[in-house]
GROMACS .gro file of C-alpha atoms in nm:
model
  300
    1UNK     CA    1   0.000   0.000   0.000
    2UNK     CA    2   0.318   0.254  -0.028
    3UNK     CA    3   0.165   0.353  -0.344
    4UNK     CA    4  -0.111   0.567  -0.115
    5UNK     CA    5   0.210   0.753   0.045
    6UNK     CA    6   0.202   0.950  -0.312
    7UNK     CA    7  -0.029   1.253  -0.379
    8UNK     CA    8  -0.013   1.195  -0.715
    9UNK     CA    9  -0.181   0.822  -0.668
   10UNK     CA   10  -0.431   0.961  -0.437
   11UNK     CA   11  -0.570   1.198  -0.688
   12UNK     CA   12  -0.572   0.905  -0.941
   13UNK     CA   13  -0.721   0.654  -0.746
   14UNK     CA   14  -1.031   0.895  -0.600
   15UNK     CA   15  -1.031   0.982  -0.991
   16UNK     CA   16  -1.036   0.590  -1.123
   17UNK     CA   17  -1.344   0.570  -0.821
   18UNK     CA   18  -1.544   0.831  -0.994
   19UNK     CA   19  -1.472   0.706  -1.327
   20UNK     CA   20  -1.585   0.353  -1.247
   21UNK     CA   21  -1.910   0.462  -1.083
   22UNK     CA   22  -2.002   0.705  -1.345
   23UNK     CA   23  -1.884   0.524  -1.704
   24UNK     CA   24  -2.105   0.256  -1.635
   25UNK     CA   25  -2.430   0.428  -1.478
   26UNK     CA   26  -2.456   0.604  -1.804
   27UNK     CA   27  -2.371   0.325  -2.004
   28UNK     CA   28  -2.634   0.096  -1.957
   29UNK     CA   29  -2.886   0.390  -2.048
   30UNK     CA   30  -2.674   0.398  -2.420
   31UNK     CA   31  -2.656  -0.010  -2.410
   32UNK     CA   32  -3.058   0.037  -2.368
   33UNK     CA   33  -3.106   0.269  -2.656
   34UNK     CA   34  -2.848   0.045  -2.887
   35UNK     CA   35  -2.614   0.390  -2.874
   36UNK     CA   36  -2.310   0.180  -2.722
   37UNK     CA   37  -2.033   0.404  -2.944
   38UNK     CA   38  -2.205   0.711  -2.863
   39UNK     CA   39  -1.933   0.779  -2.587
   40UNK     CA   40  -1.647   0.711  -2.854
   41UNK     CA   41  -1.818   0.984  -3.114
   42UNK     CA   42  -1.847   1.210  -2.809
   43UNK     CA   43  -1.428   1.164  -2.715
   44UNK     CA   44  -1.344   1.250  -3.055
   45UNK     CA   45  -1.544   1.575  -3.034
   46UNK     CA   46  -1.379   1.663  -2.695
   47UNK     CA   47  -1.041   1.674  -2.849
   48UNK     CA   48  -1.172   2.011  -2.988
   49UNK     CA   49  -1.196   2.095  -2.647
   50UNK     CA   50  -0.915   1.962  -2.484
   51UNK     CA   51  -0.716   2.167  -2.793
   52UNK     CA   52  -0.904   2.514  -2.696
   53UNK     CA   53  -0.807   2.433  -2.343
   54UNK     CA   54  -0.420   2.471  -2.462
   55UNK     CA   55  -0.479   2.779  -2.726
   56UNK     CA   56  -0.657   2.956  -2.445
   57UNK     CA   57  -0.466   2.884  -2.182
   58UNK     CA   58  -0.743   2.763  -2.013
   59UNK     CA   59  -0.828   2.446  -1.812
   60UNK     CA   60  -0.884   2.168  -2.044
   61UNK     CA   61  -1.140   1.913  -1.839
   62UNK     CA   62  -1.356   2.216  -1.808
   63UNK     CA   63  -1.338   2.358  -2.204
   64UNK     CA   64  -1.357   1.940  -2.301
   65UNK     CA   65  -1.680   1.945  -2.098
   66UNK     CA   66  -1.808   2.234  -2.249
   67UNK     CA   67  -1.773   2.135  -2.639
   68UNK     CA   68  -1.818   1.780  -2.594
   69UNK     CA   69  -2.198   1.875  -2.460
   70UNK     CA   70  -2.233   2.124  -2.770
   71UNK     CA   71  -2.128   1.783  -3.009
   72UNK     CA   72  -2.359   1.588  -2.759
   73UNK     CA   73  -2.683   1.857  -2.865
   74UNK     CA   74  -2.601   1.833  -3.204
   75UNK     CA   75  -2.566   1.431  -3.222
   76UNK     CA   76  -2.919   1.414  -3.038
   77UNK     CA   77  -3.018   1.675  -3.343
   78UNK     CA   78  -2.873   1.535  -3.605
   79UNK     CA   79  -3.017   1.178  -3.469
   80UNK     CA   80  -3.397   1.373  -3.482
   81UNK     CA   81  -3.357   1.552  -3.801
   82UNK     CA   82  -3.093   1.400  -4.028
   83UNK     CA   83  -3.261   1.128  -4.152
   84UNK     CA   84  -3.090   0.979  -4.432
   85UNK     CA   85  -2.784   1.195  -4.425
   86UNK     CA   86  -2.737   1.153  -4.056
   87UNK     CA   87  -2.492   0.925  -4.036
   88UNK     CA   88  -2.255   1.138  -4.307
   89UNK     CA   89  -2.319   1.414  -4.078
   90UNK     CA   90  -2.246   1.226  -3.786
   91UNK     CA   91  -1.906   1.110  -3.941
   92UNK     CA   92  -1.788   1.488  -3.996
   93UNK     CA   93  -1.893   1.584  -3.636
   94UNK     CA   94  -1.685   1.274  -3.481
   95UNK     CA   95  -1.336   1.343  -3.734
   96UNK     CA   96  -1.334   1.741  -3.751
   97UNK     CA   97  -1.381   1.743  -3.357
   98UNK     CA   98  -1.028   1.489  -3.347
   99UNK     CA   99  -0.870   1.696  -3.640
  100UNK     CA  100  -0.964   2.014  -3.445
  101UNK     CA  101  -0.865   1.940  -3.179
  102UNK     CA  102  -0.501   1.780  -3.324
  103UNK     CA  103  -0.500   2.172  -3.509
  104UNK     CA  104  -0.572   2.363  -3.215
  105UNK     CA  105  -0.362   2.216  -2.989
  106UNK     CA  106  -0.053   2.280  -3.264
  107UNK     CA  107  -0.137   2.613  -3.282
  108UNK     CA  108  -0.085   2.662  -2.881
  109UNK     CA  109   0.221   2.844  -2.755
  110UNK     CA  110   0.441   2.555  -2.714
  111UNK     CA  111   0.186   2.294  -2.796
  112UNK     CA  112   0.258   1.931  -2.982
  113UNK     CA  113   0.075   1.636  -2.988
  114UNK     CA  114   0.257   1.469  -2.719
  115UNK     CA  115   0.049   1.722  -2.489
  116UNK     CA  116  -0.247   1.518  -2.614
  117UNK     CA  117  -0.126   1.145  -2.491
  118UNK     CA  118  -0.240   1.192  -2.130
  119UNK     CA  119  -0.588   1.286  -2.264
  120UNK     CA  120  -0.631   1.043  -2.545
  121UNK     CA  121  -0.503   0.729  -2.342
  122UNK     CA  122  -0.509   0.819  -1.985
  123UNK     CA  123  -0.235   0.937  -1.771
  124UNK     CA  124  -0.215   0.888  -1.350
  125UNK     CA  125   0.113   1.160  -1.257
  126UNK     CA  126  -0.034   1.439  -1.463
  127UNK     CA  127  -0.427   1.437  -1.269
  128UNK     CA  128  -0.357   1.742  -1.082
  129UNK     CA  129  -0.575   1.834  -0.804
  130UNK     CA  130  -0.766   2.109  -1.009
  131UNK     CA  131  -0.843   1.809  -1.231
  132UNK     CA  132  -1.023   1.611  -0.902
  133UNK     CA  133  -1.201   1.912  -0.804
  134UNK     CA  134  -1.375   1.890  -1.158
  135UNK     CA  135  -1.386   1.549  -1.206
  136UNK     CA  136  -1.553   1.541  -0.839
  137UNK     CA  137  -1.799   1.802  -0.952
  138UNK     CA  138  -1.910   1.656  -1.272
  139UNK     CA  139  -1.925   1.289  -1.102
  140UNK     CA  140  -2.200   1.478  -0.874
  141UNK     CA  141  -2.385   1.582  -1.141
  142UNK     CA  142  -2.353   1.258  -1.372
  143UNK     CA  143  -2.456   1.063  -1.051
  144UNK     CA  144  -2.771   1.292  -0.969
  145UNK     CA  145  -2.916   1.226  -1.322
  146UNK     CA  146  -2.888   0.907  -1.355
  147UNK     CA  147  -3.005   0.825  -0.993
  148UNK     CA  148  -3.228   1.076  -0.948
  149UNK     CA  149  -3.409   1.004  -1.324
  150UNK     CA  150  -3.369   0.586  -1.354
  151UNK     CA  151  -3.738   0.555  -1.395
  152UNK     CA  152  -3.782   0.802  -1.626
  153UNK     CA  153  -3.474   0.742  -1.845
  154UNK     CA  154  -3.525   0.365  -1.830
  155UNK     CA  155  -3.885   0.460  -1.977
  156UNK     CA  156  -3.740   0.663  -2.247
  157UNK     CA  157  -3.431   0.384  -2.337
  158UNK     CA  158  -3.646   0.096  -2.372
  159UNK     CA  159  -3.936   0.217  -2.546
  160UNK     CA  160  -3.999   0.603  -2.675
  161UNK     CA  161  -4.314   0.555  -2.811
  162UNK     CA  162  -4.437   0.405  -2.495
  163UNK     CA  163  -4.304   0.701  -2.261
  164UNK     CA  164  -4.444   1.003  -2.540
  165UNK     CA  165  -4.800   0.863  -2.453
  166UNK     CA  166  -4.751   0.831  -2.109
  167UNK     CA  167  -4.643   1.221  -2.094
  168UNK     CA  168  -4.285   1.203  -2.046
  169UNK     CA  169  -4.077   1.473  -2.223
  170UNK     CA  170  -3.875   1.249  -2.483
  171UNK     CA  171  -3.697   1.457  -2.623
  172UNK     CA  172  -3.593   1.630  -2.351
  173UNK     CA  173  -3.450   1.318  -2.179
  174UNK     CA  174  -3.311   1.229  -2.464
  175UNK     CA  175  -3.093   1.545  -2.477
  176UNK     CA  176  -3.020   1.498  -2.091
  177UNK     CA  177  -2.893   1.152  -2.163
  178UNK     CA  178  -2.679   1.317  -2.448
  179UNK     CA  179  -2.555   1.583  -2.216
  180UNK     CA  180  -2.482   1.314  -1.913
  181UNK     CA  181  -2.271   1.110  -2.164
  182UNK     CA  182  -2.097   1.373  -2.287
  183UNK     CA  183  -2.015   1.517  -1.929
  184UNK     CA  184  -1.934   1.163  -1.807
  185UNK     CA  185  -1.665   1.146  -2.120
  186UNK     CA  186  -1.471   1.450  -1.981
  187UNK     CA  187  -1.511   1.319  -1.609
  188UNK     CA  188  -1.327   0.977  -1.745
  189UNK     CA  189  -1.031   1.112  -2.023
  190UNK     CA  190  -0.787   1.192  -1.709
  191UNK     CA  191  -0.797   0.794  -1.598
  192UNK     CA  192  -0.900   0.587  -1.892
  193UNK     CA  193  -0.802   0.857  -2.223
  194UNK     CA  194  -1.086   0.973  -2.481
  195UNK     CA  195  -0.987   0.713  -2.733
  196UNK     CA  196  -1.092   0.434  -2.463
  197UNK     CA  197  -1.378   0.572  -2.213
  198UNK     CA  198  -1.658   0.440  -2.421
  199UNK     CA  199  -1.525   0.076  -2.352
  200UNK     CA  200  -1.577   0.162  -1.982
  201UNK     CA  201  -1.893   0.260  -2.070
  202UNK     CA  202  -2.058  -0.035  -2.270
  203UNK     CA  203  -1.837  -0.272  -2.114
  204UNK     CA  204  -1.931  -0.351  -1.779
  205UNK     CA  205  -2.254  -0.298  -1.815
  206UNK     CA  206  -2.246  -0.614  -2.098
  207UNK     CA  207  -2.027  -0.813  -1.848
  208UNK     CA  208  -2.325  -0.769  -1.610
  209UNK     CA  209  -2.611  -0.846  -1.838
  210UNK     CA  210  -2.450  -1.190  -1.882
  211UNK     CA  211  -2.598  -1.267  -1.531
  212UNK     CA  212  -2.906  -1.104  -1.465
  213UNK     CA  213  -3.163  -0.932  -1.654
  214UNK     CA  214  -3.303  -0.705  -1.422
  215UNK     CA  215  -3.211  -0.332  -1.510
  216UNK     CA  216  -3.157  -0.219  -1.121
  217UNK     CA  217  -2.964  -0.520  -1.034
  218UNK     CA  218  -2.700  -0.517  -1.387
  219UNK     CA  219  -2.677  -0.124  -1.291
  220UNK     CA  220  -2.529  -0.246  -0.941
  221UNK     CA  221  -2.310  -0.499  -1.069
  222UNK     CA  222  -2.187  -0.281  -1.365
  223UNK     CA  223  -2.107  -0.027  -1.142
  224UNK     CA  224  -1.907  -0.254  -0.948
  225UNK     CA  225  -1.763  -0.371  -1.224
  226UNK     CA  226  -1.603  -0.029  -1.313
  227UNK     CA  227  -1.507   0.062  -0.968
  228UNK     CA  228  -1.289  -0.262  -0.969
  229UNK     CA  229  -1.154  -0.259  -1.317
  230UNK     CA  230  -1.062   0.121  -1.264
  231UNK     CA  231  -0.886   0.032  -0.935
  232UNK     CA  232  -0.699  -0.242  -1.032
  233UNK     CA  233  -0.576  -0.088  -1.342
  234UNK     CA  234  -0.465   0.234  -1.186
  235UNK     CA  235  -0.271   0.025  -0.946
  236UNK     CA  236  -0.154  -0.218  -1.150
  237UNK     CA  237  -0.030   0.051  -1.388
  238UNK     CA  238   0.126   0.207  -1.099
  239UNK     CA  239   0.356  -0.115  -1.023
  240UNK     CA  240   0.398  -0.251  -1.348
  241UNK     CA  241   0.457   0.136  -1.525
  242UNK     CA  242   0.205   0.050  -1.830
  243UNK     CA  243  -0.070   0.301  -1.941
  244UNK     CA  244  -0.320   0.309  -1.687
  245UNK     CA  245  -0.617   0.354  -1.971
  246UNK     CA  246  -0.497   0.027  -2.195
  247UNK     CA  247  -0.494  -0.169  -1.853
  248UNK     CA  248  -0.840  -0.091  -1.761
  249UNK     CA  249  -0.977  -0.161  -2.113
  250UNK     CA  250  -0.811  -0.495  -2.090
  251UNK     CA  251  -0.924  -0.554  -1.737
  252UNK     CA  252  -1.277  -0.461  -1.861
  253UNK     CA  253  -1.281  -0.722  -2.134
  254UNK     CA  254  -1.093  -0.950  -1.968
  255UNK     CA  255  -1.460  -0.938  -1.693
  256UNK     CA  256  -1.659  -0.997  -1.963
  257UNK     CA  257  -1.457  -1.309  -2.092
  258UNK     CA  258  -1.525  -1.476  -1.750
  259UNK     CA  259  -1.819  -1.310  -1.653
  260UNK     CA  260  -1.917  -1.457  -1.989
  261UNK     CA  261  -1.801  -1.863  -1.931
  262UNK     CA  262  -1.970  -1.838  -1.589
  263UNK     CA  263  -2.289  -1.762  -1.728
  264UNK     CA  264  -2.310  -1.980  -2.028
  265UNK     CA  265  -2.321  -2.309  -1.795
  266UNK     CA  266  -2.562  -2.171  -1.533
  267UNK     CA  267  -2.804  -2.034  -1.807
  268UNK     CA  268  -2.815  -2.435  -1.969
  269UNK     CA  269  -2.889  -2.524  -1.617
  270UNK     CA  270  -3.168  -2.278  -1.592
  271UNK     CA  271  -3.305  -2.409  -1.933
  272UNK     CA  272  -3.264  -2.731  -1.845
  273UNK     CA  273  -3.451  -2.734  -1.495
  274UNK     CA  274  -3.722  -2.571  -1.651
  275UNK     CA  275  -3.751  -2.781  -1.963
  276UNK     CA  276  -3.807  -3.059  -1.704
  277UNK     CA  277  -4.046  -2.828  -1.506
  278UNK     CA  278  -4.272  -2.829  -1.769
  279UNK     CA  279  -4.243  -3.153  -1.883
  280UNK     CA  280  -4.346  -3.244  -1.531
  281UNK     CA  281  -4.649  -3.022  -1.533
  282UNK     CA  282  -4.923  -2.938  -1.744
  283UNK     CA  283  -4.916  -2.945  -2.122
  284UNK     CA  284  -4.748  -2.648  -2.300
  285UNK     CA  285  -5.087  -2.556  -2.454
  286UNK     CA  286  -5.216  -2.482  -2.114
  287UNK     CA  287  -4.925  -2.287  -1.976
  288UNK     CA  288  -4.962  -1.920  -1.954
  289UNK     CA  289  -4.664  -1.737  -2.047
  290UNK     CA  290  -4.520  -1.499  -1.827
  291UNK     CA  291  -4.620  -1.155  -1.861
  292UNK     CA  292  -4.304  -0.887  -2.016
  293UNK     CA  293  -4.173  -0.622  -1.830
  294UNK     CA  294  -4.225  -0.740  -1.473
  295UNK     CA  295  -4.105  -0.582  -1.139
  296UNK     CA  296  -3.884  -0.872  -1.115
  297UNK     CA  297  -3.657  -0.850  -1.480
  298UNK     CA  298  -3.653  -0.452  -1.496
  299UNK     CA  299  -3.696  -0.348  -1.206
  300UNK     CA  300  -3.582   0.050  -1.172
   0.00000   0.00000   0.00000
């Protein structure tokens, strides 16, 4: 434990905590509304920011934040009103924010691309304490929307149809979800790097589906998933002196793999005992099948 003797590690590990609660509370929200690279579209337009930060002389988390909820708006836009075209649209968005961004950060007073390393793959000496206060802010707020909103978002993920008659404000949530992602991006590209924090966000959250099917309970274990991933690889990157972003990634996937082989024999079991269930009980043509969307699998 000499490793907590360091400032340095302290600021990364309360950062890697954040970062594995938050990447995976809005994650399963994007895994709901099939939107799982959302977060990746969102890191390239962040580089934008993270290059104004530099030209302006200003802090970069905080100008990241800022432009990476502007792309966020105009995904959720484009997403409403491109149509066919969307997707080209979408494409220019995602490479002029990385090009911008590569530009900008050139055009600083004694900028280069290797400023950009820490922020596209993660870096634990350079999370300074002005980057915790921020990240610590933004976790708040990331944390307080989806908490606060599960119902409602949950509504909106699985079926928008279904919430627009029942008077929720779509498109409204829809943009909040945008904006949440988008915040949660800049809250993980200290730890994990923008070219890597929407792994931390699908992720876990598929790791966890592999065991249960209830929405409340894969939120807790995705969650947990994250906060022990994002531990492990900041230490582990710490003793072994490898990029503490790559780690996690590989630590992530690595979750799912087993996460993955444990499920696949209990889930034959499960078939199984209730292939001879039925076979034991009344014919199938009498059976009434369970209704969908019960307290028990989705429970918010």
């Amino acid at each position: 434990m000499d490793f907590l003797n360091y400032a340095f590690m302290q600021r990364a590990l309360l950062a890697a905590v954040l970062v594995g609660i938050t990447a995976p509370a809005v994650g399963i929200y994007l895994v709901q509304r099939r939107q799982a690279l959302m977060g990746d579209g969102i890191g390239h337009v962040a580089m934008t920011g993270v290059g104004l930060g530099f030209l302006l002389s200003t802090s970069p988390v905080w100008m990241a934040t800022a432009v990476s909820v502007l792309g966020a708006v105009l995904m959720e836009l484009i997403r409403w009103y491109g149509r066919t075209r969307g997707d080209i649209a979408l494409a220019m968005l995602f490479y002029g924010g990385m090009a911008g961004g590569v530009m900008l950060i050139n055009l600083a007073p004694g900028g280069s691309n290797a400023n950009l390393t820490s922020y596209l793959f993660g870096s634990l000496s350079t999370v300074s304490a002005s980057d915790v206060t921020a990240i610590c802010v933004l976790a708040a707020f990331v944390l307080l929307v989806t908490l606060g909103l599960r119902r409602q978002l949950f509504a909106v993920s699985q079926d928008e149809e279904f919430a627009r008659v029942t008077g929720l404000p779509v498109r409204a949530l829809n943009l909040l979800t945008a904006v949440t992602a988008a915040v949660t991006v800049t809250v993980a590209m200290r730890v994990v790097g923008l070219l890597l924090v929407s792994a931390l966000m699908v992720v876990p959250v598929a790791a966890a589906q592999q065991l249960t099917r209830s929405f409340l309970v894969t939120f807790v274990i995705a969650v947990a998933i994250g906060v022990a991933v994002t531990v492990s690889g900041t230490i582990t990157s710490y003793y072994q002196d490898v990029p503490p972003g790559a780690t996690i990634v590989l630590l992530t996937i690595a979750a799912f793999v087993a996460l993955t082989a444990l499920a696949t024999p209990l889930a034959r079991r499960r078939a199984r005992a209730a292939a001879e269930a039925q076979s034991a009980g009344d014919p199938a043509e009498c059976t009434i099948p369970a209704a969908r969307g019960t307290g028990e699998e989705v429970g918010v």
